[in-house]
mmCIF file of C-alpha atoms in Angstrom:
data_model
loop_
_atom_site.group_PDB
_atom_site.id
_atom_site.type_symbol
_atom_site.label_atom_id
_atom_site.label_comp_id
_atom_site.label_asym_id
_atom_site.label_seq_id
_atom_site.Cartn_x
_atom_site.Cartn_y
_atom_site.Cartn_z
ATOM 1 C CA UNK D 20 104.036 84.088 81.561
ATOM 2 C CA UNK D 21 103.309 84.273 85.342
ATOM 3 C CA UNK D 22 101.607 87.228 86.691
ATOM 4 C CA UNK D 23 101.299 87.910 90.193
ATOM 5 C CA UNK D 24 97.363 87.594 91.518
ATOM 6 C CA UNK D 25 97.094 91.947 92.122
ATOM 7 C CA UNK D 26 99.074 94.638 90.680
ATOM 8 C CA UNK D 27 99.393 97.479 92.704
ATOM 9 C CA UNK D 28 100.489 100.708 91.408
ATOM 10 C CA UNK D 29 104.026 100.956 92.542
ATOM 11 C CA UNK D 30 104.683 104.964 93.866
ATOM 12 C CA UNK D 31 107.760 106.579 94.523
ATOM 13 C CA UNK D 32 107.731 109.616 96.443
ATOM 14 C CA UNK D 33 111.121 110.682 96.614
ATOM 15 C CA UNK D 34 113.537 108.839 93.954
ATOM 16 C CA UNK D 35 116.475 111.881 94.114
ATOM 17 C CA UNK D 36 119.147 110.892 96.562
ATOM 18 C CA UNK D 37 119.296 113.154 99.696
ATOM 19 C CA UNK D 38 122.708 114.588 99.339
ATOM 20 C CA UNK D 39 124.426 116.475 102.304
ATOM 21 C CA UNK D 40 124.434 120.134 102.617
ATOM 22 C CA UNK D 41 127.555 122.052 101.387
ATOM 23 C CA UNK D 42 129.011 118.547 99.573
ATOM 24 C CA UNK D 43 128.951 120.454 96.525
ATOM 25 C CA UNK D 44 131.380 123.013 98.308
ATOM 26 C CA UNK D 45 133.663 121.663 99.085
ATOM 27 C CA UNK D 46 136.232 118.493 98.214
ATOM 28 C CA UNK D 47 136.231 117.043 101.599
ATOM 29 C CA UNK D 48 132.813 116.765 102.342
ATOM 30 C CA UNK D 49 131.597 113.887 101.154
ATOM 31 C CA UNK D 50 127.852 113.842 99.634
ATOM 32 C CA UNK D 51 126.299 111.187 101.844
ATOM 33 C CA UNK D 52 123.892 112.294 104.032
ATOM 34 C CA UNK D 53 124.525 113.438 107.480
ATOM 35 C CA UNK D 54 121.989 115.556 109.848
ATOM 36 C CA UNK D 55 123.435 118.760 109.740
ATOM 37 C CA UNK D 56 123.347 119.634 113.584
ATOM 38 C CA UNK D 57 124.824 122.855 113.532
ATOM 39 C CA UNK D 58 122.769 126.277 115.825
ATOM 40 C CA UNK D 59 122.499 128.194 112.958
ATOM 41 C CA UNK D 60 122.091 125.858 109.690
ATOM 42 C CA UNK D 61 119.353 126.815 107.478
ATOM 43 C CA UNK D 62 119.044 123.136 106.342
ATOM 44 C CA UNK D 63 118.453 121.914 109.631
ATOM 45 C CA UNK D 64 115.817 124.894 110.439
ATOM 46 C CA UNK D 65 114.216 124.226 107.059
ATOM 47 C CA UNK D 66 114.133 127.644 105.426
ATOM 48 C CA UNK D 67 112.390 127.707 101.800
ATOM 49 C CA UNK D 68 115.016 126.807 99.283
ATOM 50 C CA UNK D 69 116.943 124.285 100.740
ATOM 51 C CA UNK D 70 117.871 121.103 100.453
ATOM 52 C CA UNK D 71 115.347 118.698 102.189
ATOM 53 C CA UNK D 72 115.854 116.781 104.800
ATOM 54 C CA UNK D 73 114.595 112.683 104.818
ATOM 55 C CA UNK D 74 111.717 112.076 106.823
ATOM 56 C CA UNK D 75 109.304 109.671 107.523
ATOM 57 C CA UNK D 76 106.440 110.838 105.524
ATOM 58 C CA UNK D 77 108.917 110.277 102.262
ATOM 59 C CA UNK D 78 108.897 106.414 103.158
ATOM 60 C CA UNK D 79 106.909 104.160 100.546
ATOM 61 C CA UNK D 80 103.712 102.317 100.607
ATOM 62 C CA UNK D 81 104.377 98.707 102.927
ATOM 63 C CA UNK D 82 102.390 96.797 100.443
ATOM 64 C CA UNK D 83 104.382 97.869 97.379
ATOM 65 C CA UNK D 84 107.656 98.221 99.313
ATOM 66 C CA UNK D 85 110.898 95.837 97.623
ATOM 67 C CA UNK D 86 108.203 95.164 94.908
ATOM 68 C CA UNK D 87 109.919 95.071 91.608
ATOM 69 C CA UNK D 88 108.516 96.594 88.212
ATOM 70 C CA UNK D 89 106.951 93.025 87.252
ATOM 71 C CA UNK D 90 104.594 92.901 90.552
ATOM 72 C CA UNK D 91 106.915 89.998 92.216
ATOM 73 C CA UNK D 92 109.083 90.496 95.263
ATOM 74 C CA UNK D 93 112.854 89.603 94.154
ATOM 75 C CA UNK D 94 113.990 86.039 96.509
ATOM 76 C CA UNK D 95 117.799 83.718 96.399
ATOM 77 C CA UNK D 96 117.028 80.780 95.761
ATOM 78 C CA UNK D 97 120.253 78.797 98.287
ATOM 79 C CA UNK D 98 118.812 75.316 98.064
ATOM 80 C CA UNK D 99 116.112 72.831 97.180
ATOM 81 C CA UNK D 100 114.364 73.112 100.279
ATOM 82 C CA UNK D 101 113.883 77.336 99.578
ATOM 83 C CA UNK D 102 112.646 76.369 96.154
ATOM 84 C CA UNK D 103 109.972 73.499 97.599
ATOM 85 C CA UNK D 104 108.933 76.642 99.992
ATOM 86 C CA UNK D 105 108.741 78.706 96.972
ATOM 87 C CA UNK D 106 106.071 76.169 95.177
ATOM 88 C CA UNK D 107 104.228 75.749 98.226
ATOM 89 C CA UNK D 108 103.734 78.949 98.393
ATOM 90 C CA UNK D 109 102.512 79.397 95.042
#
């Protein structure tokens, strides 16, 4: 079995999808996010006990970032030249 050479601890700080406010409302609003831009909207003004808004501090760590649950980084393999690169590498 092939390990990778350090295991880091993979941490997720926000795994709930950010929906968008008043999607659950209403039919026509879809629940993608979108900023909510409006002069008045408590989401955008972040009052307690609303929805949260992404922001940079939810991003993850860059070293464990794309890292699958087994340690390795998932990689298409196209051709045999991407697979010498992967030995090499190795």
């Amino acid at each position: 079995m092939v390990t990778p050479l350090k295991k880091h601890t993979i941490v997720k700080k926000h795994t709930a999808t950010f929906k968008r406010h008043q999607s659950d409302r209403y039919k026509t609003v879809k629940e993608s996010w979108r900023k909510p831009k409006g002069i008045d909207n408590r989401v955008r003004r972040r009052f307690k006990g609303q929805i949260a808004m992404p922001k940079i501090g939810y991003g993850n760590n860059k070293l464990t970032r794309h890292l699958m649950p087994s340690g390795f980084k998932k990689f298409v393999v196209a051709n045999i030249a991407e697979l010498n690169l992967l030995l090499m590498h190795n």
